[in-house]
C-alpha positions in Angstrom: -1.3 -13.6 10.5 -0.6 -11.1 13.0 -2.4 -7.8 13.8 1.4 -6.8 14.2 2.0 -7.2 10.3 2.9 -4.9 8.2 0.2 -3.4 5.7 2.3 -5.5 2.7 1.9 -8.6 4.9 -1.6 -8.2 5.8 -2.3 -8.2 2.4 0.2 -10.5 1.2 1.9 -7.8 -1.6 5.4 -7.2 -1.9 6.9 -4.2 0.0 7.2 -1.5 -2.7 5.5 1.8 -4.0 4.1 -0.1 -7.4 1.0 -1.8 -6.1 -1.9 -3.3 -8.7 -4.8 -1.4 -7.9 -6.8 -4.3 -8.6 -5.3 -6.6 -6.4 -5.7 -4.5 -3.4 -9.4 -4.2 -3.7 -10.0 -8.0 -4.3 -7.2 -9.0 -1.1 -9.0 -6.2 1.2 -12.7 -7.9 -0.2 -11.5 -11.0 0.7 -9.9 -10.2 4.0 -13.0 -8.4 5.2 -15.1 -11.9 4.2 -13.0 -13.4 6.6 -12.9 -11.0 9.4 -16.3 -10.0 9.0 -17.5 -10.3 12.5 -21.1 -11.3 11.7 -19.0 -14.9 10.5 -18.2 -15.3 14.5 -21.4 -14.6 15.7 -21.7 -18.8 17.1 -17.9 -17.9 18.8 -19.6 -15.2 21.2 -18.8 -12.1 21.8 -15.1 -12.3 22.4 -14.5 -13.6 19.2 -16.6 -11.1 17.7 -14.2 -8.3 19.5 -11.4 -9.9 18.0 -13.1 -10.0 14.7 -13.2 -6.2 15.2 -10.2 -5.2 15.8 -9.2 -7.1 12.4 -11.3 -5.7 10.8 -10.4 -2.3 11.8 -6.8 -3.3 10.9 -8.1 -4.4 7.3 -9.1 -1.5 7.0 -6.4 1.1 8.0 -4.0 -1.3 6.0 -6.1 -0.9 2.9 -6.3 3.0 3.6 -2.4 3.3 3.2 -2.0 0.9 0.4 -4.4 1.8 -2.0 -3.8 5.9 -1.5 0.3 6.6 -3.0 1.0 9.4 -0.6 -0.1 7.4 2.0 1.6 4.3 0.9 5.0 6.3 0.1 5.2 7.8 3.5 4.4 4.3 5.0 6.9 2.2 3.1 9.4 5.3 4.1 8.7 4.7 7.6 9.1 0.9 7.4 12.8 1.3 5.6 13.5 3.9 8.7 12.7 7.3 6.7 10.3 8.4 8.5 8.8 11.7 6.1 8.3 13.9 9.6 6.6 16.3 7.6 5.9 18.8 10.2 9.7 18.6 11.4 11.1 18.7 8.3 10.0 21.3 5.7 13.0 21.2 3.6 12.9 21.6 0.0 15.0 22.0 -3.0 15.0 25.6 -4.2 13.1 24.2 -7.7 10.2 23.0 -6.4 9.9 25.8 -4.0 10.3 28.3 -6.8 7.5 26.1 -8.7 5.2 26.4 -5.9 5.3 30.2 -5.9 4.6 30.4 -9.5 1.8 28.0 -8.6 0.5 29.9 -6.0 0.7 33.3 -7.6 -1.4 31.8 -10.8 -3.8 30.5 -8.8 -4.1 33.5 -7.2 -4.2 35.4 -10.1 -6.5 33.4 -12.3 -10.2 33.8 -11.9 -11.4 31.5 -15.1 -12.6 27.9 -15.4 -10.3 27.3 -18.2 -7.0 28.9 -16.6 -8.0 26.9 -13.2 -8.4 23.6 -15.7 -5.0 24.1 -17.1 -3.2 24.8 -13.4 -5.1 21.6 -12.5 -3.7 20.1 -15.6 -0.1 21.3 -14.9 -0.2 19.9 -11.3 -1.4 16.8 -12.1 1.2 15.8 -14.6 3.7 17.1 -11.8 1.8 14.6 -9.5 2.2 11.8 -11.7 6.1 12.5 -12.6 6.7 12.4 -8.3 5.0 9.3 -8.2 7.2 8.1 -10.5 9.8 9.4 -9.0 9.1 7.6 -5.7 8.9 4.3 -7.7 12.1 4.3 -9.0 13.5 5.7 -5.3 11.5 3.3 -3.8 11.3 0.3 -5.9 14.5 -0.1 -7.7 17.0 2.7 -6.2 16.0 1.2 -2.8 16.8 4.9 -1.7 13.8 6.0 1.2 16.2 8.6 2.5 15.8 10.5 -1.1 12.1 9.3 -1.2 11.5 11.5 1.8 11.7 14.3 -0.3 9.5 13.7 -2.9 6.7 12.4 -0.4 6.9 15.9 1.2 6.6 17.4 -2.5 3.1 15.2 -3.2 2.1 16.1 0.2 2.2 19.7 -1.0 1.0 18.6 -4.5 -2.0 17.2 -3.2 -3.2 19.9 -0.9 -2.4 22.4 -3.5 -4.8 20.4 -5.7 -7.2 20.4 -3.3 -7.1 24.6 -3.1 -7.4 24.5 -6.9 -10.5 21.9 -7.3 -12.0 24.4 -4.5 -11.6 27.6 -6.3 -12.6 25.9 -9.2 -15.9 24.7 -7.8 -16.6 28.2 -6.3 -16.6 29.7 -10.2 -18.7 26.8 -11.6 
């Protein structure tokens, strides 16, 4: 294996979006065993560099797999869509009128309860653009269309992020 190989490679999964969850964490587990630098310790200490480095590639690999936006945006990039999210804001005129409504009831709601059901409303939104990116991804074989939804859980997640904040400021 090559520090040069893909994430999927690395961790010996096929190149999609759908990735058992499981899996990952027992591959990255038993990649790290491995790798584990302490295990070169009789090598000296350029094999415990090199040890390292793999490690620190185990663990950057597992970062991106195991996170969907992370992994959607990576598997883009290796299909040559790269998201450029700070190059390309585009949107379809839906979803940007669905994150002004968003925004203005977060805005305008100052109550545990309306905050847990704008939470609630995002999250099923979260979960229908990951499965969105699967079917782009996985079986339309489309990254070019995927792009476009990666952006949208981009926003999805830092929205979430304002909402569990606000939240924890009434509670």
């Amino acid at each position: 294996m090559s520090l040069q190989a893909n994430d999927f490679e690395l961790f010996d999964v096929p190149v999609q979006f759908e990735q058992d969850r499981a899996q990952l964490d027992t591959r990255w587990k038993t990649l790290q065993r491995e790798a584990h630098p302490d295990r070169f310790a009789a090598e000296g200490a350029a094999a415990q560099r090199v040890a390292m480095q793999w490690s620190v590639r185990i663990n950057e690999a597992y970062q991106r797999l195991k996170d969907p936006l992370k992994r959607a945006a990576y598997l883009c990039e290796l299909l040559g869509a790269p998201v450029q999210a700070e190059n390309n804001t585009a949107m379809p005129a839906s979803f940007l009128m669905q994150q002004m409504e968003w925004r203005e009831s977060l805005d305008d709601t100052d109550s545990a309860q309306g905050l847990e059901a704008l939470a609630d409303l995002v999250t099923d939104e979260q979960r229908r653009v990951q499965q969105e990116l699967a079917h782009l991804l996985d079986e339309a074989k489309d990254p070019a269309q995927a792009v476009g939804q990666v952006r949208a859980l981009m926003f999805i997640e830092r929205f979430t992020q304002e909402v569990n904040a606000k939240l924890d400021r009434l509670t």
